[in-house]
Each structure stands twice: as C-alpha cells, then as structure tokens.
Tab-separated table of C-alpha atoms in Angstrom:
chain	number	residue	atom	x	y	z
P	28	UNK	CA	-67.420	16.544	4.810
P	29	UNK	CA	-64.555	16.409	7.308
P	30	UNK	CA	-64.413	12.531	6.560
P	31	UNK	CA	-63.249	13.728	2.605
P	32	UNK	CA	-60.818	16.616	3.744
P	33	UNK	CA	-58.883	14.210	5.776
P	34	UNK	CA	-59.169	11.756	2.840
P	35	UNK	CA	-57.383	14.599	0.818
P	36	UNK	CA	-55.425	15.442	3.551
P	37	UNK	CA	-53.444	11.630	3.922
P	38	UNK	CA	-51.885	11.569	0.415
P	39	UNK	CA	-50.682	15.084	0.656
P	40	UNK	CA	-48.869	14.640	3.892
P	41	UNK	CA	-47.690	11.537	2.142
P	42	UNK	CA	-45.906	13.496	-0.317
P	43	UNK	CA	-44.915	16.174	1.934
P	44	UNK	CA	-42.895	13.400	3.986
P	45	UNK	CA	-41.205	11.644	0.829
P	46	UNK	CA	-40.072	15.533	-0.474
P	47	UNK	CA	-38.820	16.769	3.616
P	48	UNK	CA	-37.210	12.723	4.111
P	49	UNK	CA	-33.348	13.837	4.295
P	50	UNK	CA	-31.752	11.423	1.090
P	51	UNK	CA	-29.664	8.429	1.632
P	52	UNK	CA	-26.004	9.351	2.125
P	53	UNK	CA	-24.412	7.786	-1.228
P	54	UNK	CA	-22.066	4.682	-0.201
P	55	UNK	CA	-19.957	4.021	-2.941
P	56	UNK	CA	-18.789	5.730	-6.331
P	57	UNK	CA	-21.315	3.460	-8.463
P	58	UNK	CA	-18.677	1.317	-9.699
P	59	UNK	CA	-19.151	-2.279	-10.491
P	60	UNK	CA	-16.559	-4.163	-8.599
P	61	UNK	CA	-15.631	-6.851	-5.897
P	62	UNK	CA	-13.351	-4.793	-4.068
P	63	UNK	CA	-11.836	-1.298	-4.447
P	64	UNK	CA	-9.321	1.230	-2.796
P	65	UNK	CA	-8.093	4.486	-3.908
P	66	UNK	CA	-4.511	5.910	-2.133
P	67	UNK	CA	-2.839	8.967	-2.068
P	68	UNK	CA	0.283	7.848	-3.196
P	69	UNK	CA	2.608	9.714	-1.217
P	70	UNK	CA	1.072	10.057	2.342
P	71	UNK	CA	-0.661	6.749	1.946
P	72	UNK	CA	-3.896	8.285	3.026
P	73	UNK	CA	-6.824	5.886	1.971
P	74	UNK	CA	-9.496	8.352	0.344
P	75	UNK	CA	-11.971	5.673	-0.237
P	76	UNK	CA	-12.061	2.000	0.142
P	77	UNK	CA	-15.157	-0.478	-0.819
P	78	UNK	CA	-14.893	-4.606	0.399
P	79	UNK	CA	-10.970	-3.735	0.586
P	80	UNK	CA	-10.021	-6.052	3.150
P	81	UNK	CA	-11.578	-9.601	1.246
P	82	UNK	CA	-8.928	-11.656	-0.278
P	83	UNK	CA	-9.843	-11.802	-3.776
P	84	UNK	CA	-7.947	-13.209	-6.923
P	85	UNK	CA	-5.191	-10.745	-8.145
P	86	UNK	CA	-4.238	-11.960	-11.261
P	87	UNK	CA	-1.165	-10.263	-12.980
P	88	UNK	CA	-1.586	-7.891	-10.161
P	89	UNK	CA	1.057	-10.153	-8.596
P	90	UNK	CA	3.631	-9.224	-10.979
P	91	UNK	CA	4.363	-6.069	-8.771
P	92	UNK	CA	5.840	-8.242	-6.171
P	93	UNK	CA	8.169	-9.737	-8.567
P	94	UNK	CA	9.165	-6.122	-9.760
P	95	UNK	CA	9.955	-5.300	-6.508
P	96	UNK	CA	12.394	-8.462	-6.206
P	97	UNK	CA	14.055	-7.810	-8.906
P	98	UNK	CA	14.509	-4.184	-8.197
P	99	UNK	CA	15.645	-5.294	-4.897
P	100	UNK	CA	17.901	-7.597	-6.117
P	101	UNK	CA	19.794	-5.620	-8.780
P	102	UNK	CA	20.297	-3.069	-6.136
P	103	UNK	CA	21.805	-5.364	-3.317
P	104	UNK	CA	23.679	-6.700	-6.808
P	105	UNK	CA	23.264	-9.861	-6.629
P	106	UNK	CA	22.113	-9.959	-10.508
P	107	UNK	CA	22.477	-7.392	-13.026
P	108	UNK	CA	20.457	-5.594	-15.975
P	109	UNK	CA	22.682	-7.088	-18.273
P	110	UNK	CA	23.178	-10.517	-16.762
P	111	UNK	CA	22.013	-13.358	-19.382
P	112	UNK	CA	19.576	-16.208	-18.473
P	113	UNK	CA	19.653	-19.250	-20.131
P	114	UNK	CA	15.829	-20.374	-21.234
P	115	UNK	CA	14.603	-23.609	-19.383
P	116	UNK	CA	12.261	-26.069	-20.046
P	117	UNK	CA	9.867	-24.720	-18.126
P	118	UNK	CA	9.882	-20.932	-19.442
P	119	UNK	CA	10.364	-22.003	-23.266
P	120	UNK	CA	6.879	-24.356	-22.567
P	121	UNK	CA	5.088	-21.303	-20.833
P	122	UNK	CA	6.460	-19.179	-23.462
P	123	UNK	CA	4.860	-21.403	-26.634
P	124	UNK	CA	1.401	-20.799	-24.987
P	125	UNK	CA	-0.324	-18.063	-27.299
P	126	UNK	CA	-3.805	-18.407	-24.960
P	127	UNK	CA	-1.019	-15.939	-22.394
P	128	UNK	CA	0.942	-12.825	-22.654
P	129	UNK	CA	4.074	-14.171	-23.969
P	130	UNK	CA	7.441	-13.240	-25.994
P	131	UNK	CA	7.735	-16.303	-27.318
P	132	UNK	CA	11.716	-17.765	-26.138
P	133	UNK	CA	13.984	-19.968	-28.134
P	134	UNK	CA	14.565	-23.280	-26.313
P	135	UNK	CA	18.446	-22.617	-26.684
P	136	UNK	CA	17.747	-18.666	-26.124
P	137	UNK	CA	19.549	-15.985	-23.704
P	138	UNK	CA	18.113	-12.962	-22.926
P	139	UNK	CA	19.037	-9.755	-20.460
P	140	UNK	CA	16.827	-9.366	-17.480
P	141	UNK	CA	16.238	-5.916	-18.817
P	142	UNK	CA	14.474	-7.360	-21.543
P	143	UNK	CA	12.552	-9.900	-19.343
P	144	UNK	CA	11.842	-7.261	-17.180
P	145	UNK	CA	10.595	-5.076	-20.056
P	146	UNK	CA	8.319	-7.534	-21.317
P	147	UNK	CA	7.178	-8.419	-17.698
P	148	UNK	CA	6.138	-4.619	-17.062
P	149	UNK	CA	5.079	-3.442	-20.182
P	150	UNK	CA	3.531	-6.741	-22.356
P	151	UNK	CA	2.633	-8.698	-18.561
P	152	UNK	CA	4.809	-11.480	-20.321
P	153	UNK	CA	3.945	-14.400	-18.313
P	154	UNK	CA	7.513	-16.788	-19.078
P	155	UNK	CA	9.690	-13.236	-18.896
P	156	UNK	CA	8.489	-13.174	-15.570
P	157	UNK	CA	9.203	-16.745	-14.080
P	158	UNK	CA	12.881	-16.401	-16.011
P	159	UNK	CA	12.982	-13.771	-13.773
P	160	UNK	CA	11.952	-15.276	-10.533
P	161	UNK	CA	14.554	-18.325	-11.472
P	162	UNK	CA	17.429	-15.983	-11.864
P	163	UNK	CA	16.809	-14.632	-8.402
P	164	UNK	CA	16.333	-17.966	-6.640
P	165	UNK	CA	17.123	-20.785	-8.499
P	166	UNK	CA	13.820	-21.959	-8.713
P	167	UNK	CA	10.476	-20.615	-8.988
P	168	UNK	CA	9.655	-22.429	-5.872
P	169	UNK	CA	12.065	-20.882	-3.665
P	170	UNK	CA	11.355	-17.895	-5.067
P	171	UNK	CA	7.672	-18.066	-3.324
P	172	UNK	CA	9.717	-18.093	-0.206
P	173	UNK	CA	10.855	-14.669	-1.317
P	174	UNK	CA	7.610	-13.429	-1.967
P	175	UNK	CA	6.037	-14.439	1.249
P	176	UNK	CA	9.085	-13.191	3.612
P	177	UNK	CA	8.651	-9.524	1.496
P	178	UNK	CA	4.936	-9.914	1.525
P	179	UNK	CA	5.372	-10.133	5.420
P	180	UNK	CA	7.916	-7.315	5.606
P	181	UNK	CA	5.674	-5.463	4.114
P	182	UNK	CA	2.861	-5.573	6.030
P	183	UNK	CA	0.533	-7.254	3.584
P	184	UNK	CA	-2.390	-9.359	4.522
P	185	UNK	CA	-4.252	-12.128	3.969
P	186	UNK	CA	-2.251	-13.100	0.775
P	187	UNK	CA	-1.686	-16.745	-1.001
P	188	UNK	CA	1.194	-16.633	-3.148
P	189	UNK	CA	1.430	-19.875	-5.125
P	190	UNK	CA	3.440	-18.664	-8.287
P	191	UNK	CA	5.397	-15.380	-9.512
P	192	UNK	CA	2.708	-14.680	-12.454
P	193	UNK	CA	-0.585	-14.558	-11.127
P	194	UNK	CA	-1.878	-17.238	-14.163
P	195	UNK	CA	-3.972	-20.122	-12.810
P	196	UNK	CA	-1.417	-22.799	-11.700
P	197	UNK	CA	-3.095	-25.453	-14.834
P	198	UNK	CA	-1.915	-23.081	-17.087
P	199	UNK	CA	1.568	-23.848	-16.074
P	200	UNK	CA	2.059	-27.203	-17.585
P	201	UNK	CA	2.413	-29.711	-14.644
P	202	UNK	CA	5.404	-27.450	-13.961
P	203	UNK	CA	3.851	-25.375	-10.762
P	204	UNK	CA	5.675	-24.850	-8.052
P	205	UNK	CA	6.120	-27.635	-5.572
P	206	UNK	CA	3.680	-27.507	-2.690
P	207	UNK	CA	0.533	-25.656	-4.450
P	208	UNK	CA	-2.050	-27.209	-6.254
P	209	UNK	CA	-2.846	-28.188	-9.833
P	210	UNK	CA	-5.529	-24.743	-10.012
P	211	UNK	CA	-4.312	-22.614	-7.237
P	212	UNK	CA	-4.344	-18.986	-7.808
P	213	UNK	CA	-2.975	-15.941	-6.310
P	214	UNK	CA	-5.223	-13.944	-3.522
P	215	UNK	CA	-4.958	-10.531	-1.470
P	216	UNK	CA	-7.373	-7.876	-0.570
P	217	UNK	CA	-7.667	-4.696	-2.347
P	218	UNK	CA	-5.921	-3.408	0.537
P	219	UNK	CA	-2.648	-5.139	0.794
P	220	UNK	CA	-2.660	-4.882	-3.169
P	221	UNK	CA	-2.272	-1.208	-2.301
P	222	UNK	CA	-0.187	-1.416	0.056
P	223	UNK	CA	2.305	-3.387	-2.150
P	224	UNK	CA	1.723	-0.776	-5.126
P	225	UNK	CA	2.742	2.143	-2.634
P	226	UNK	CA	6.115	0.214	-1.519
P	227	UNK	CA	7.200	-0.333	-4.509
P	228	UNK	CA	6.425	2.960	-6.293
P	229	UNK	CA	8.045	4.668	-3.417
P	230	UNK	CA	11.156	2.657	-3.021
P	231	UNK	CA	11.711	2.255	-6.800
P	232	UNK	CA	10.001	5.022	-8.575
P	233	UNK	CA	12.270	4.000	-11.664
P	234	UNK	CA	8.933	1.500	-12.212
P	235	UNK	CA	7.157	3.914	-13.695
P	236	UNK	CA	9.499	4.680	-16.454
P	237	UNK	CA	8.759	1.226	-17.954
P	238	UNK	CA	5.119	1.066	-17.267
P	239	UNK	CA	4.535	4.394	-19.091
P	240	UNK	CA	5.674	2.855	-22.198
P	241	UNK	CA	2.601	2.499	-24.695
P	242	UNK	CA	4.816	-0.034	-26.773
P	243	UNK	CA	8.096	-1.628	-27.653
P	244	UNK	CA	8.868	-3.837	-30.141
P	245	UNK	CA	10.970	-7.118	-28.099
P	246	UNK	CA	14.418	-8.432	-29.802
P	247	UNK	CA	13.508	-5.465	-32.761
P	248	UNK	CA	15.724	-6.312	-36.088
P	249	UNK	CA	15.751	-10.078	-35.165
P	250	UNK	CA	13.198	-12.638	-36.447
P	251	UNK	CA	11.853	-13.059	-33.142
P	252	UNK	CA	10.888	-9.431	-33.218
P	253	UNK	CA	7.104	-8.751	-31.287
P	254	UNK	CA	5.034	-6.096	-30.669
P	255	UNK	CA	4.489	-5.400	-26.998
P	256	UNK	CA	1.478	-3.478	-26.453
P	257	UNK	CA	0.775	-2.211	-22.989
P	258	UNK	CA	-2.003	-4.053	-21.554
P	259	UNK	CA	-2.419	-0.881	-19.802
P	260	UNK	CA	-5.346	1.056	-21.750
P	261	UNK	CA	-5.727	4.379	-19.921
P	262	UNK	CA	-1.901	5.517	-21.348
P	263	UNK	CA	-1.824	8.533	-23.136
P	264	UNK	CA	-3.155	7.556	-26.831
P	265	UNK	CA	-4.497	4.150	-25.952
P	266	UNK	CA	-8.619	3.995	-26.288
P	267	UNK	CA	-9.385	4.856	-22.286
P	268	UNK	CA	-6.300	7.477	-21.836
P	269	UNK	CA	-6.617	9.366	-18.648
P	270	UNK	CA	-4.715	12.632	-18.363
P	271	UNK	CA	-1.328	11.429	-15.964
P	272	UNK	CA	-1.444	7.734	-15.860
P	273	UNK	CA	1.698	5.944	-16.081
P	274	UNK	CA	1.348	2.451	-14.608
P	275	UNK	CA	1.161	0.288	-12.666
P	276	UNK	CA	-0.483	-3.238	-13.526
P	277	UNK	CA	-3.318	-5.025	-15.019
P	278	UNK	CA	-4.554	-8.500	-13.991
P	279	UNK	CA	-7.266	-10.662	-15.933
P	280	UNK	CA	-7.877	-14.285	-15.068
P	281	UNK	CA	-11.177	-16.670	-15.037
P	282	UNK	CA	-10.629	-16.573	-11.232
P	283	UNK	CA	-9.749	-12.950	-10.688
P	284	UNK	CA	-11.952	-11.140	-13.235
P	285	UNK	CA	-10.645	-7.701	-14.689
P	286	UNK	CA	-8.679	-6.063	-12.251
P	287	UNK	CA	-5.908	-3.124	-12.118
P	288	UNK	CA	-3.681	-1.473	-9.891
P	289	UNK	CA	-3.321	2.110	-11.528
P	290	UNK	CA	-1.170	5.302	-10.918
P	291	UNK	CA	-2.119	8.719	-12.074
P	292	UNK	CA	-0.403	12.468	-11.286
P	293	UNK	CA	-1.815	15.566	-11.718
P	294	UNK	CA	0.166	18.713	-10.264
P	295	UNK	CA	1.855	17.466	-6.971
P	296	UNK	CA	-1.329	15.111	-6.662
P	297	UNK	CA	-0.448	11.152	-6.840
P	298	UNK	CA	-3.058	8.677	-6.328
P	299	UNK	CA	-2.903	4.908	-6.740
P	300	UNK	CA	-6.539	2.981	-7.430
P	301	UNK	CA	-7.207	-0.592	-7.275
P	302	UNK	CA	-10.095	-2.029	-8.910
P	303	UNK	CA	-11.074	-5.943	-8.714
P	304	UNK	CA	-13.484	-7.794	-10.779
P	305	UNK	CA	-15.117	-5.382	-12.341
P	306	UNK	CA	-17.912	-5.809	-14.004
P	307	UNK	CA	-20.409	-3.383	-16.456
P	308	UNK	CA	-24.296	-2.346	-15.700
P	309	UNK	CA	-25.029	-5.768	-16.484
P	310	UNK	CA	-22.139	-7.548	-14.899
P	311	UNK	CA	-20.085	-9.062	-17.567
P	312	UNK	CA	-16.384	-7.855	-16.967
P	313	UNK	CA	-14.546	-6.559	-19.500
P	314	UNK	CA	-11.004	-3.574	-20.389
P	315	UNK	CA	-13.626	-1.054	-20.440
P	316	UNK	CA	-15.163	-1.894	-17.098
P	317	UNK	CA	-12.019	-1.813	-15.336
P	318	UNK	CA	-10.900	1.588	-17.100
P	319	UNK	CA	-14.121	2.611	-16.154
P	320	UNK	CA	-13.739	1.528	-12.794
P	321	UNK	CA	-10.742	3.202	-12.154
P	322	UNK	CA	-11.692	6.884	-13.919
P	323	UNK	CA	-14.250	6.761	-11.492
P	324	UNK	CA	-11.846	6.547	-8.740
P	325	UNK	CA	-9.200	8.796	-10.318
P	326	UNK	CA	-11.951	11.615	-11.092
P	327	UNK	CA	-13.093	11.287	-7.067
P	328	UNK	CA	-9.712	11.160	-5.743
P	329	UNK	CA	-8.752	14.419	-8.325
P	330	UNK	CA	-11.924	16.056	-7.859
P	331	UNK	CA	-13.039	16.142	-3.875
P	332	UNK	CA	-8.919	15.856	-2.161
P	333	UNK	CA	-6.377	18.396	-2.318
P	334	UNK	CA	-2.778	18.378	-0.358
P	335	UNK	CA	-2.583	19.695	2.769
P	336	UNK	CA	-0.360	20.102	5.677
P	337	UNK	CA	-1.684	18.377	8.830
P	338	UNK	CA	0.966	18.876	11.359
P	339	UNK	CA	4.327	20.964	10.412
P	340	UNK	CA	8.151	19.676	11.454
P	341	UNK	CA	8.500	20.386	14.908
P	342	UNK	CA	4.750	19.652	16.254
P	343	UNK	CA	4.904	19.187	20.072
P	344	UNK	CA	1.727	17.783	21.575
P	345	UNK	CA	0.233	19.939	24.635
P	346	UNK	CA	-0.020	17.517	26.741
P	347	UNK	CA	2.703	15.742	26.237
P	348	UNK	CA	6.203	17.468	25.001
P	349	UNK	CA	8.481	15.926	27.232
P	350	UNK	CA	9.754	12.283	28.453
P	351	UNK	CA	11.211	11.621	31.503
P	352	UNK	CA	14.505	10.330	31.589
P	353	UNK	CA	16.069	7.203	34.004
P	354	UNK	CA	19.994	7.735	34.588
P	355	UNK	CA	20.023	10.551	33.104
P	356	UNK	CA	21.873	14.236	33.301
P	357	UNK	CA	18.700	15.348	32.664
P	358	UNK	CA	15.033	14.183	33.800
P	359	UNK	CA	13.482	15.306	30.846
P	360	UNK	CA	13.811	14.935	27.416
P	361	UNK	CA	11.830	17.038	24.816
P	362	UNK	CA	9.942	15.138	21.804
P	363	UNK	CA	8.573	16.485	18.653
P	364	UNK	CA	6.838	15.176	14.820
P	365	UNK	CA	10.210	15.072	12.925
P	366	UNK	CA	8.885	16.055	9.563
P	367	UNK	CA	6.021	17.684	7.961
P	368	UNK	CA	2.613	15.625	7.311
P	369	UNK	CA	1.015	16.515	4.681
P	370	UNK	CA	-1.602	14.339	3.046
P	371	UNK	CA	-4.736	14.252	0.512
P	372	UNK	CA	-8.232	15.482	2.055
P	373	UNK	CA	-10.619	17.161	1.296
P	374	UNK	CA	-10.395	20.778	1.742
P	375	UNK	CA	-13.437	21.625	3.520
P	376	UNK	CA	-12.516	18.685	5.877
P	377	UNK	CA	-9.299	20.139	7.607
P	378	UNK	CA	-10.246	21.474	10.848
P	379	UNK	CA	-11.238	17.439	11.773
P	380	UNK	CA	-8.071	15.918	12.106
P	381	UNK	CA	-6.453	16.309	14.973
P	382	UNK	CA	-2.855	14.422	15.772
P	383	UNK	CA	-2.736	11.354	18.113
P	384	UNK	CA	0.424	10.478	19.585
P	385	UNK	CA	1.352	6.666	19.722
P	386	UNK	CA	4.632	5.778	22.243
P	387	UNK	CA	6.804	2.883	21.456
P	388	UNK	CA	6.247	1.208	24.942
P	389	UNK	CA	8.434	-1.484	24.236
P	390	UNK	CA	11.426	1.679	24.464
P	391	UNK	CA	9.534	3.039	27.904
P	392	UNK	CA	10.533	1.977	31.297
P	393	UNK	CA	7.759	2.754	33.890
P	394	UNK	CA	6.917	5.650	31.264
P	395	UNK	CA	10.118	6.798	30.805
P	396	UNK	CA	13.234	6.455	28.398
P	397	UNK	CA	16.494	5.223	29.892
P	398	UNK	CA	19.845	7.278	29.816
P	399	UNK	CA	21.924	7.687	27.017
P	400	UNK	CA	19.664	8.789	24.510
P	401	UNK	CA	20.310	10.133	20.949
P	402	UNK	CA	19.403	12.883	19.430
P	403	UNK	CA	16.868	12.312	16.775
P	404	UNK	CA	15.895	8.515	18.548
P	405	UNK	CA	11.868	7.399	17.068
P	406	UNK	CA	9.983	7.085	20.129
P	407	UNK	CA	6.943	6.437	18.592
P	408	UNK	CA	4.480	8.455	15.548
P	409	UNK	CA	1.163	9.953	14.939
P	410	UNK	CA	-2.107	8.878	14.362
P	411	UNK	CA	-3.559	11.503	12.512
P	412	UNK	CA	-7.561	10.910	13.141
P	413	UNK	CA	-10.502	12.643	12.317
P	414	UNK	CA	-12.646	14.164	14.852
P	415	UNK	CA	-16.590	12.484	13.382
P	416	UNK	CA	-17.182	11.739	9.663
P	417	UNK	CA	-15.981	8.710	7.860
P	418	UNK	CA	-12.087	8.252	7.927
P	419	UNK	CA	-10.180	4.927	6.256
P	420	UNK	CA	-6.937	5.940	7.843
P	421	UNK	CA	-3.654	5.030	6.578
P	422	UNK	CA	-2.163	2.354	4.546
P	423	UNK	CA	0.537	2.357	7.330
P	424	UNK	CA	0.921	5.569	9.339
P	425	UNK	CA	4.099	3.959	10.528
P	426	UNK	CA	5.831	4.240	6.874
P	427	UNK	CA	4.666	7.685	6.028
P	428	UNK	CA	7.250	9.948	7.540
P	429	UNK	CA	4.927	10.267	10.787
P	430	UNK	CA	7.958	9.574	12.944
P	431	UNK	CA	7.865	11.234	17.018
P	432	UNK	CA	11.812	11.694	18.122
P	433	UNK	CA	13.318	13.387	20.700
P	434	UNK	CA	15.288	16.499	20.021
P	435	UNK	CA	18.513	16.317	21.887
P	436	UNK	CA	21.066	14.012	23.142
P	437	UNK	CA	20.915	13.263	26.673
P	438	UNK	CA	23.731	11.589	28.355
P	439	UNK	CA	23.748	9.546	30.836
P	440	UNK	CA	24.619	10.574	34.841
P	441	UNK	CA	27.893	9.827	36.482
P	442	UNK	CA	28.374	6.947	38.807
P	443	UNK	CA	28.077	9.870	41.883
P	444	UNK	CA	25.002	11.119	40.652
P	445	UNK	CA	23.690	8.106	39.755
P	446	UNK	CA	24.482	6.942	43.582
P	447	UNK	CA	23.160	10.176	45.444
P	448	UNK	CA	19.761	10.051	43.355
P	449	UNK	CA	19.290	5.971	44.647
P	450	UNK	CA	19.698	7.080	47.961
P	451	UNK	CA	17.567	10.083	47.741
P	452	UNK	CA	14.792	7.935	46.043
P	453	UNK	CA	15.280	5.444	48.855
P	454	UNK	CA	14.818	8.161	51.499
P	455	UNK	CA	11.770	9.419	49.948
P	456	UNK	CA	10.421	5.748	49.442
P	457	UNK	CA	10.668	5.529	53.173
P	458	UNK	CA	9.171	8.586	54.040
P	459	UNK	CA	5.921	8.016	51.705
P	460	UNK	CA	5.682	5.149	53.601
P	461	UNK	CA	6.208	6.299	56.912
P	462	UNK	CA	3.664	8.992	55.870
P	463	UNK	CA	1.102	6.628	54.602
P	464	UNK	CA	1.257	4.806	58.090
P	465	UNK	CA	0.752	7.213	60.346
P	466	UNK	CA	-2.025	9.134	57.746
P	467	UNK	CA	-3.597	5.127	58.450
P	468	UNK	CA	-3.782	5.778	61.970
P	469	UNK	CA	-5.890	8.818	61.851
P	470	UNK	CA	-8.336	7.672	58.830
C-alpha cells in the first residue's frame, strides 16, 4: 500500500515544484534583431541594450554622419544652403541607378545643397549624398577622413567607414573611394550608432525638421520633378505611424539587413531606438519587422521610464565637498554638480542610484588643485550608478551636463606667503622626521 501512495505521491510533488519554481527573468523585449539599443535622448541614459556593442552593417544608417558634416560645415560657413554643385561623373552614374534611392541628376545639372540635403534626409538619395560629401572635401575620399576624425571626436567605436552612403561599395561603379575594397560596407555597433544619433540630434536639432517630412516632390514644376517618399514608415499617416516620431534614418542593404535609427517624443519624453537586422517570427527581414522592432522599443521605453531628477544643481558629495588648494590664498576650495541631472528611469527604481564622483586627476597635484583657480573650472563629473539591478549606464556621462566645478575663484598667494608656508612645511618635514627617529628608538 505505502509502495502506491508514494507512487502517487512523486508526480504530485512534481507538479508542485514546476507551479512554486520562481519564472525565468525575461531577457529581451522579444524582438527579432542582431543588435538593439534604446536612449533617452536627452540624458543619454541607455534604458535597454541587446548585442549593442557588435559591429554590424549600418546601411543608410551612415547617412547621419554625413548630416552632421554638413550641418557642421554650413555653420563654420565654409559652404552654404544655397551654394550650387556642379554634377560629376561619378554622382550623375550613381544617380542613373534605379536598383537605389536616387533623384535622378542631369549630367550638366546644378543643384543647392538644400536640395541634396533634402533628398539625402527625407528620400535617403544615395548620389544627393556623395554631391554632398564632394562639396565638403573635394572628394569623396577625403571626405572619409572627415568621417573618421568626427567618428573619433565623438567617441564612436568600432566603426569602418568606407563611403558617405552606406550602399555596398560594387554598387558604386568602380568609382569607390580609393583605399576600400570593391564590396566593402559600412560597420558600427548599435551602440556607437546611438551615440552618433544623440550628437547630432542634440547639436543640430534643426534635423528633425527635414526628417519629419512624409514627402516632397524634388525640382517640383520642372520635368525632372520626383516624388520623395520618406523611407521612414512610422511618420504620422504612413502604414506603421507611431504617435511622435519624427526621424531619424533607415538603412537596408544585403549586408546590413533592415535596420533604423528612430526618434520619438511624447510629453517632455525623447527616446532614440536603434534596431539592426531585423527579422519576423520566421526570420525573413522586412519594413514591417523593423517598424515592429522599434514600436517594441518605443512602447518599453514610453511605458516602464519616466523623467526624473537624480541629483539637483548644487549637489555636494559628503565625503568629499572640498579640494585642497597648492599656492593658494586659500587651502580649500569648495566643489559642487553644476547643473541638474535628470534622466529616464523607471519610477519605482529611484531610490537605487546613488551619485559617484569621478576627479580629473590629470588637473590634481598630489590630490590637490594648484593656485589660481576659476570660478566655475570642471574638475571632473558624476557617475550616476545604481545600487543592484541591471543598469546600461550612459551613452557618455561625460557629455550629459554631469559636469563637477568648483564654486569660487581662488587666487593665488603672494610671493611672502608663498615663502613663509615653504619654510613652515620644511620645519614640519623635519620635525616628522625627527619624530619618527626617536619614536624608532623606543619601538
């Protein structure tokens, strides 16, 4: 009898185990992809981040980087919105090839870089964009020079630049840029894809009034007249509209899949996603996949984060508000968080994050800052990190307003001062050691 009760007995404890067995925290969003990252946009807190930091194909993606050149460039002026480039060989070929996003250029054609650059951010016109990278240096090959010295400035990593478009270099005619290969293609992680997106959204927000545009008709009332869709499909009235999306860039190559760096805003929220190669249920890629990809994303980032103030303007750590001072009128200086951080997290989440301070050594003499000082100097920033629980960080704490300064000027100590405090350090030097002899006698 007791043999058959424990035979009863074994698959009920079974079953008890499987129910009381705590479930598998989720990993990921579900999303189909090669790589992923979601930012807030203005804090550049990483909310969630999957294979971020593999250099994958980036298609168009790379067209950002050119944006950001030109912006650059028109501001330092050294071209103009209405300056007039004369079509090449090289962009008219490009231009005549239908397989690409094209406005197709007249091979004795001029055209504004505002219209290149319209057609580059709204239609991902692939000879628009190269007319543009020639106008800014000469040459499409010096203008990967351009791209790698900003890539660098940046902070980006683990990028291969080998053209301004982001196409396969066979689709470019035999005309690729010197030193890259016959099929190279453009790489970065997830990551520094970000990371570029967040630059150049926050130092020329003026992007996003082009790539909100659902359409535009290029050269309208001429014969050469097109239709310039936005490749962008989650706009308002396009066929995977998301409520406050207005950019950034699509990307779609044989090397790089489907992939998109997108923007949306809801309220004072920002968030930029990245999404690369993605892929459906049954891994073909495809628009929808990406769009997909990124709603995902977008609803998580929406959904679980809200804005927050970490530390206010004015934060002085406890154990560590002052800096000593060398040669100076004082021996102290105080040192405070110069503005207010405030950043995307999730609510519930707050009491975690505690602030880390970070000195600039290379400014620090024996621990201390050397005589005369300004008011309002960096001396360092904050790593704001989170007590347990998963945390991505930053896309660079550095760039995100998380500056440490001191708060007053400090001037340095006259030549008598400077003189009595040598000799009084030079006294006490001999006395410690004086001190530490005799205290060697009796040990």
């Amino acid at each position: 009898m007791r043999k058959w009760v424990a035979l009863l007995i074994i698959p009920v404890v079974f079953m008890m185990t499987i129910n009381i067995a705590p479930a598998q925290a989720e990993t990921t969003l579900g999303i189909h992809v090669d790589g992923a990252i979601l930012i807030d946009a203005d804090s550049g807190k990483i909310l969630y981040e999957e294979n971020a930091d593999t250099p994958l194909g980036i298609a168009s993606m790379s067209k950002m980087m050119t944006e950001y050149l030109l912006f650059e460039a028109i501001e330092e002026g050294k071209i103009s919105w209405d300056q007039e480039y004369r079509v090449t060989d090289y962009t008219y070929a490009v231009s005549q090839d239908r397989r690409l996003s094209n406005v197709p250029l007249r091979r004795d054609g001029s055209y504004t870089i505002r219209e290149l650059y319209e057609a580059l951010a709204i239609y991902s016109a692939n000879a628009a964009t190269i007319a543009i990278a020639e106008t800014i240096a000469g040459t499409e090959t010096e203008f990967l020079k351009l791209m790698d010295e900003k890539a660098k400035e940046l902070g980006l990593k683990d990028y291969k630049f080998v053209n301004s478009t982001g196409l396969n270099n066979e689709y470019l005619q035999g005309m690729h840029p010197q030193g890259t290969g016959p099929n190279d293609e453009n790489v970065m992680p997830a990551k520094s894809v970000a990371r570029l997106a967040f630059h150049l959204m926050k130092d020329y927000p003026e992007v996003l009034d082009t790539t909100k545009i659902n359409s535009k008709i290029f050269r309208e009332g001429t014969t050469d007249a097109i239709k310039m869709d936005n490749w962008n499909f989650m706009l308002p009235g396009f066929v995977y509209a998301y409520e406050g999306v207005d950019g950034l860039k699509t990307g779609t190559t044989d090397f790089a899949g489907h992939c998109f760096t997108g923007t949306a805003k809801r309220g004072d929220k920002r968030v930029i996603a990245v999404v690369m190669k993605a892929v459906d249920a049954n891994g073909v890629g495809s628009y929808k996949a990406r769009f997909d990809a990124t709603r995902a994303l977008f609803d998580y980032g929406f959904s679980q984060f809200s804005e927050e103030e970490l530390l206010p303007a004015g934060y002085q750590f406890k154990d560590q508000k002052t800096l000593d001072v060398h040669k100076g009128k004082e021996k102290t200086v105080a040192i405070e968080v110069k503005d207010s951080i405030q950043s995307m997290i999730k609510s519930s989440e707050k009491d975690l994050y505690e602030p880390q301070l970070v000195l600039d050594e290379s400014l620090l003499k024996d621990g201390a800052l050397e005589a005369p000082i300004k008011k309002g100097t960096v001396v360092g920033h904050v790593n704001i990190v989170k007590k347990e629980g998963e945390d991505y960080g930053y896309i660079n704490a550095n760039d995100m307003g998380m500056e440490v300064v001191v708060t007053e000027d400090v001037e340095k100590a006259g030549w008598f001062s400077l003189t009595m405090s040598a000799i009084g350090d030079f006294f006490v030097g001999i006395w410690d050691s004086a001190t530490g002899f005799v205290k060697g006698l009796f040990d």
